[in-house]
């Protein structure tokens, strides 16, 4: 039986944090055992907000290296830069012709990002390009964090609309969102998600942060009133965020962590959280150090060639369906 296809993307902007890792990348890695996986560094998406052209290629290369260090295995998964395969953009244009501007203007990420950087057409059309990424390879499932739920919904709508208008072509992609870790919160404000673009570096832990930085960040993390270590997102969002992180990095159930640290005060608990994060990230730091930039570039270049071939076969069917081929 044909294996199902998984697709996901990550923007090469800034540094990759534990939210990206726990919310999405751990699933990317796990799914490689079971599915045909296609993972993409979505550089065209990253161009929709202001960026520095002189750093862009370097940041993209670093993101590619971090993902391999996290466990993306180019021997088992197709792995490349989005801009190397122009079919993404071609399909995005076609899907754009069946996308309502009303639906796009309701996208939370568009509303948030256009508020800070000013709106541009790329930012507005961002979710259409994302839908094209997914549908291009007829992906069945898409591992992402909770913030991408609405974008995934649009991809599903567009697949249905296309199938209805032009004939059955796309499977309806299912989101794969973890029960825990899908929304790791900022260490400085547990009401907002941990984000690459937060101007305060104290709000996040990067997967490549050294142990001292991790200890300092967690020590300075905003906690809640009281002193009991209890998992309760309503009353104790700061502490719950740390319990969740510790649970995911150690594999320990939430209750076992509450049981051990419940009444011992925040200080001792935070030290334990820091050590579990440090231990959980150590293999990634080691793997990153062992990789070579030249090798990584070769991997993504080979990936792009293979992706290009695959995309061409699929895209030919779309061209026929929409009437671009006789
Ligand atoms: P930004 O953090 O600046 O908003 P982003 O992290 O949303 O950017 P990407 O780097 O493309 O953008 O995200 C890669 C993956 O990480 C996506 O699947 C996204 O849902 C997930 N993700 C991002 N932030 C978090 C978070 N705080 N918790 C869990 N998952 C997250
Ligand atoms: N918008 C996503 C990145 C992304 C993506 C995709 C994720 C672009 N194309 C296709 C899954 C599938 C984000 O995380 N900000």
PDB file of N, CA, C and O in Angstrom, residues 88-114:
ATOM      1  N   UNK A  88       5.825  25.772  -6.434  1.00  0.00           N
ATOM      2  CA  UNK A  88       5.077  26.290  -5.280  1.00  0.00           C
ATOM      3  C   UNK A  88       4.357  27.584  -5.670  1.00  0.00           C
ATOM      4  O   UNK A  88       3.192  27.788  -5.353  1.00  0.00           O
ATOM      5  N   UNK A  89       5.096  28.449  -6.363  1.00  0.00           N
ATOM      6  CA  UNK A  89       4.553  29.769  -6.703  1.00  0.00           C
ATOM      7  C   UNK A  89       3.489  29.646  -7.811  1.00  0.00           C
ATOM      8  O   UNK A  89       2.462  30.318  -7.768  1.00  0.00           O
ATOM      9  N   UNK A  90       3.747  28.772  -8.744  1.00  0.00           N
ATOM     10  CA  UNK A  90       2.768  28.585  -9.828  1.00  0.00           C
ATOM     11  C   UNK A  90       1.423  28.098  -9.259  1.00  0.00           C
ATOM     12  O   UNK A  90       0.361  28.627  -9.594  1.00  0.00           O
ATOM     13  N   UNK A  91       1.508  27.100  -8.366  1.00  0.00           N
ATOM     14  CA  UNK A  91       0.264  26.579  -7.800  1.00  0.00           C
ATOM     15  C   UNK A  91      -0.402  27.633  -6.909  1.00  0.00           C
ATOM     16  O   UNK A  91      -1.628  27.746  -6.877  1.00  0.00           O
ATOM     17  N   UNK A  92       0.410  28.424  -6.202  1.00  0.00           N
ATOM     18  CA  UNK A  92      -0.158  29.483  -5.351  1.00  0.00           C
ATOM     19  C   UNK A  92      -0.959  30.458  -6.203  1.00  0.00           C
ATOM     20  O   UNK A  92      -2.035  30.921  -5.812  1.00  0.00           O
ATOM     21  N   UNK A  93      -0.462  30.769  -7.389  1.00  0.00           N
ATOM     22  CA  UNK A  93      -1.209  31.690  -8.261  1.00  0.00           C
ATOM     23  C   UNK A  93      -2.566  31.097  -8.646  1.00  0.00           C
ATOM     24  O   UNK A  93      -3.603  31.752  -8.567  1.00  0.00           O
ATOM     25  N   UNK A  94      -2.526  29.819  -9.018  1.00  0.00           N
ATOM     26  CA  UNK A  94      -3.775  29.159  -9.435  1.00  0.00           C
ATOM     27  C   UNK A  94      -4.759  29.092  -8.267  1.00  0.00           C
ATOM     28  O   UNK A  94      -5.941  29.413  -8.406  1.00  0.00           O
ATOM     29  N   UNK A  95      -4.254  28.728  -7.080  1.00  0.00           N
ATOM     30  CA  UNK A  95      -5.148  28.665  -5.910  1.00  0.00           C
ATOM     31  C   UNK A  95      -5.659  30.057  -5.539  1.00  0.00           C
ATOM     32  O   UNK A  95      -6.788  30.216  -5.064  1.00  0.00           O
ATOM     33  N   UNK A  96      -4.839  31.069  -5.806  1.00  0.00           N
ATOM     34  CA  UNK A  96      -5.251  32.447  -5.523  1.00  0.00           C
ATOM     35  C   UNK A  96      -6.497  32.840  -6.298  1.00  0.00           C
ATOM     36  O   UNK A  96      -7.313  33.636  -5.819  1.00  0.00           O
ATOM     37  N   UNK A  97      -6.673  32.225  -7.460  1.00  0.00           N
ATOM     38  CA  UNK A  97      -7.844  32.576  -8.271  1.00  0.00           C
ATOM     39  C   UNK A  97      -9.145  31.992  -7.708  1.00  0.00           C
ATOM     40  O   UNK A  97     -10.221  32.367  -8.144  1.00  0.00           O
ATOM     41  N   UNK A  98      -9.024  31.075  -6.731  1.00  0.00           N
ATOM     42  CA  UNK A  98     -10.248  30.539  -6.098  1.00  0.00           C
ATOM     43  C   UNK A  98     -10.291  30.882  -4.605  1.00  0.00           C
ATOM     44  O   UNK A  98     -10.992  30.246  -3.822  1.00  0.00           O
ATOM     45  N   UNK A  99      -9.475  31.869  -4.199  1.00  0.00           N
ATOM     46  CA  UNK A  99      -9.446  32.272  -2.782  1.00  0.00           C
ATOM     47  C   UNK A  99     -10.192  33.588  -2.610  1.00  0.00           C
ATOM     48  O   UNK A  99      -9.909  34.544  -3.337  1.00  0.00           O
ATOM     49  N   UNK A 100     -11.091  33.639  -1.646  1.00  0.00           N
ATOM     50  CA  UNK A 100     -11.806  34.885  -1.382  1.00  0.00           C
ATOM     51  C   UNK A 100     -10.935  35.852  -0.586  1.00  0.00           C
ATOM     52  O   UNK A 100     -10.265  35.439   0.363  1.00  0.00           O
ATOM     53  N   UNK A 101     -10.948  37.116  -0.969  1.00  0.00           N
ATOM     54  CA  UNK A 101     -10.139  38.097  -0.217  1.00  0.00           C
ATOM     55  C   UNK A 101     -10.711  38.299   1.193  1.00  0.00           C
ATOM     56  O   UNK A 101      -9.965  38.626   2.118  1.00  0.00           O
ATOM     57  N   UNK A 102     -12.023  38.064   1.344  1.00  0.00           N
ATOM     58  CA  UNK A 102     -12.622  38.195   2.678  1.00  0.00           C
ATOM     59  C   UNK A 102     -12.012  37.190   3.646  1.00  0.00           C
ATOM     60  O   UNK A 102     -11.619  37.538   4.756  1.00  0.00           O
ATOM     61  N   UNK A 103     -11.879  35.950   3.170  1.00  0.00           N
ATOM     62  CA  UNK A 103     -11.305  34.899   4.020  1.00  0.00           C
ATOM     63  C   UNK A 103      -9.855  35.242   4.400  1.00  0.00           C
ATOM     64  O   UNK A 103      -9.444  35.068   5.541  1.00  0.00           O
ATOM     65  N   UNK A 104      -9.105  35.752   3.432  1.00  0.00           N
ATOM     66  CA  UNK A 104      -7.704  36.100   3.718  1.00  0.00           C
ATOM     67  C   UNK A 104      -7.599  37.245   4.717  1.00  0.00           C
ATOM     68  O   UNK A 104      -6.711  37.262   5.566  1.00  0.00           O
ATOM     69  N   UNK A 105      -8.517  38.189   4.608  1.00  0.00           N
ATOM     70  CA  UNK A 105      -8.404  39.344   5.507  1.00  0.00           C
ATOM     71  C   UNK A 105      -8.801  38.978   6.938  1.00  0.00           C
ATOM     72  O   UNK A 105      -8.532  39.726   7.862  1.00  0.00           O
ATOM     73  N   UNK A 106      -9.393  37.791   7.146  1.00  0.00           N
ATOM     74  CA  UNK A 106      -9.735  37.359   8.508  1.00  0.00           C
ATOM     75  C   UNK A 106      -8.624  36.547   9.166  1.00  0.00           C
ATOM     76  O   UNK A 106      -8.744  36.143  10.324  1.00  0.00           O
ATOM     77  N   UNK A 107      -7.527  36.322   8.467  1.00  0.00           N
ATOM     78  CA  UNK A 107      -6.442  35.500   9.029  1.00  0.00           C
ATOM     79  C   UNK A 107      -5.754  36.242  10.186  1.00  0.00           C
ATOM     80  O   UNK A 107      -5.282  37.370  10.001  1.00  0.00           O
ATOM     81  N   UNK A 108      -5.698  35.571  11.322  1.00  0.00           N
ATOM     82  CA  UNK A 108      -5.127  36.207  12.521  1.00  0.00           C
ATOM     83  C   UNK A 108      -3.691  36.661  12.286  1.00  0.00           C
ATOM     84  O   UNK A 108      -3.305  37.770  12.653  1.00  0.00           O
ATOM     85  N   UNK A 109      -2.893  35.798  11.656  1.00  0.00           N
ATOM     86  CA  UNK A 109      -1.474  36.163  11.480  1.00  0.00           C
ATOM     87  C   UNK A 109      -1.329  37.397  10.588  1.00  0.00           C
ATOM     88  O   UNK A 109      -0.491  38.259  10.833  1.00  0.00           O
ATOM     89  N   UNK A 110      -2.188  37.492   9.572  1.00  0.00           N
ATOM     90  CA  UNK A 110      -2.137  38.668   8.699  1.00  0.00           C
ATOM     91  C   UNK A 110      -2.462  39.924   9.500  1.00  0.00           C
ATOM     92  O   UNK A 110      -1.777  40.939   9.397  1.00  0.00           O
ATOM     93  N   UNK A 111      -3.514  39.819  10.322  1.00  0.00           N
ATOM     94  CA  UNK A 111      -3.922  40.995  11.096  1.00  0.00           C
ATOM     95  C   UNK A 111      -2.800  41.408  12.050  1.00  0.00           C
ATOM     96  O   UNK A 111      -2.486  42.582  12.178  1.00  0.00           O
ATOM     97  N   UNK A 112      -2.167  40.405  12.691  1.00  0.00           N
ATOM     98  CA  UNK A 112      -1.100  40.727  13.652  1.00  0.00           C
ATOM     99  C   UNK A 112       0.113  41.320  12.950  1.00  0.00           C
ATOM    100  O   UNK A 112       0.643  42.355  13.332  1.00  0.00           O
ATOM    101  N   UNK A 113       0.583  40.631  11.897  1.00  0.00           N
ATOM    102  CA  UNK A 113       1.840  41.050  11.271  1.00  0.00           C
ATOM    103  C   UNK A 113       1.687  42.323  10.448  1.00  0.00           C
ATOM    104  O   UNK A 113       2.616  43.121  10.362  1.00  0.00           O
ATOM    105  N   UNK A 114       0.513  42.515   9.833  1.00  0.00           N
ATOM    106  CA  UNK A 114       0.359  43.733   9.038  1.00  0.00           C
ATOM    107  C   UNK A 114       0.275  44.943   9.976  1.00  0.00           C
ATOM    108  O   UNK A 114       0.629  46.051   9.601  1.00  0.00           O
TER     109      UNK A 114
END
